[in-house]
Amino acid sequence: MSKNANPLHADGRHRCRWCGTDPLYIAYHDEEWGVPERDDRALFEKLILDGFQAGLAWITILRKRDGFRRAFDGFEPEIIAGYGSDKVEALMQDAGIVRNRAKIEATIRSARAWLDIMDKGPGFSALLWGINGPTLDNRREAGAPPLVTSPVAQAMSKELKGRGFNFVGPTIVYAFMQAVGMVDDHDLTCHRHGAREFGGRR
């Protein structure tokens, strides 16, 4: 085991330092972060939530995720695309989400852009994974400086903006790519490194 290995948790496993000891964060790290996601709607939800995270800690969004799902009709783009001004005002009064008008309105525009991709092809998942290619393993050493963007993230950001998405800058897109398994940025000593699917263990 590397001398840079992350500290052991109570269950005897090494984890990426960022998840700390919060049970919600640990569960997210172990069960979701870095697991390849190819469902069109699930990818839409995650991209929108990463946009809402801008300027905030991810744990803030994670704690409100159920509230977001309720407020945004399960992140069904077909429903969100039809939101009008009354719905926007209702969302601005909803304490269960991050109440940011620009991000709420961007979500509506992004839902319409998602529908356009699904209608005209190639599909949201196919588009994003086509830009990314196979999962890239960055083989991160524990304690290495965090990665915040990449040439692929920049290309994906440009494509999404060109198709009408908002809050999809390269930094937001790279965080999204990490979360949905397009890159494996688990530390080498983390028990989830190299475990591409949920339940996999080193």
PDB file of N, CA and C in Angstrom, residues 25 52-63:
ATOM      1  N   TYR A  25     -22.417  11.462   2.225  1.00  0.00           N
ATOM      2  CA  TYR A  25     -21.335  11.645   1.270  1.00  0.00           C
ATOM      3  C   TYR A  25     -20.628  10.321   0.991  1.00  0.00           C
ATOM      4  N   PHE A  52     -26.486  23.593 -10.773  1.00  0.00           N
ATOM      5  CA  PHE A  52     -26.951  24.233  -9.547  1.00  0.00           C
ATOM      6  C   PHE A  52     -25.847  24.298  -8.501  1.00  0.00           C
ATOM      7  N   GLN A  53     -24.890  23.372  -8.582  1.00  0.00           N
ATOM      8  CA  GLN A  53     -23.803  23.357  -7.604  1.00  0.00           C
ATOM      9  C   GLN A  53     -22.865  24.546  -7.769  1.00  0.00           C
ATOM     10  N   ALA A  54     -22.800  25.139  -8.941  1.00  0.00           N
ATOM     11  CA  ALA A  54     -21.831  26.208  -9.219  1.00  0.00           C
ATOM     12  C   ALA A  54     -21.817  27.228  -8.083  1.00  0.00           C
ATOM     13  N   GLY A  55     -20.657  27.402  -7.462  1.00  0.00           N
ATOM     14  CA  GLY A  55     -20.505  28.332  -6.349  1.00  0.00           C
ATOM     15  C   GLY A  55     -20.836  27.737  -5.003  1.00  0.00           C
ATOM     16  N   LEU A  56     -21.241  26.462  -4.983  1.00  0.00           N
ATOM     17  CA  LEU A  56     -21.634  25.797  -3.737  1.00  0.00           C
ATOM     18  C   LEU A  56     -20.862  24.487  -3.593  1.00  0.00           C
ATOM     19  N   ALA A  57     -20.948  23.878  -2.416  1.00  0.00           N
ATOM     20  CA  ALA A  57     -20.367  22.557  -2.194  1.00  0.00           C
ATOM     21  C   ALA A  57     -21.355  21.503  -2.671  1.00  0.00           C
ATOM     22  N   TRP A  58     -20.844  20.397  -3.231  1.00  0.00           N
ATOM     23  CA  TRP A  58     -21.726  19.344  -3.724  1.00  0.00           C
ATOM     24  C   TRP A  58     -22.597  18.767  -2.620  1.00  0.00           C
ATOM     25  N   ILE A  59     -22.099  18.707  -1.394  1.00  0.00           N
ATOM     26  CA  ILE A  59     -22.894  18.141  -0.305  1.00  0.00           C
ATOM     27  C   ILE A  59     -24.172  18.953  -0.107  1.00  0.00           C
ATOM     28  N   THR A  60     -24.129  20.259  -0.393  1.00  0.00           N
ATOM     29  CA  THR A  60     -25.338  21.095  -0.287  1.00  0.00           C
ATOM     30  C   THR A  60     -26.395  20.611  -1.263  1.00  0.00           C
ATOM     31  N   ILE A  61     -25.990  20.318  -2.486  1.00  0.00           N
ATOM     32  CA  ILE A  61     -26.926  19.827  -3.495  1.00  0.00           C
ATOM     33  C   ILE A  61     -27.388  18.423  -3.143  1.00  0.00           C
ATOM     34  N   LEU A  62     -26.470  17.601  -2.674  1.00  0.00           N
ATOM     35  CA  LEU A  62     -26.818  16.221  -2.337  1.00  0.00           C
ATOM     36  C   LEU A  62     -27.890  16.174  -1.256  1.00  0.00           C
ATOM     37  N   ARG A  63     -27.765  17.038  -0.266  1.00  0.00           N
ATOM     38  CA  ARG A  63     -28.759  17.080   0.819  1.00  0.00           C
ATOM     39  C   ARG A  63     -30.115  17.564   0.333  1.00  0.00           C
TER      40      ARG A  63
END
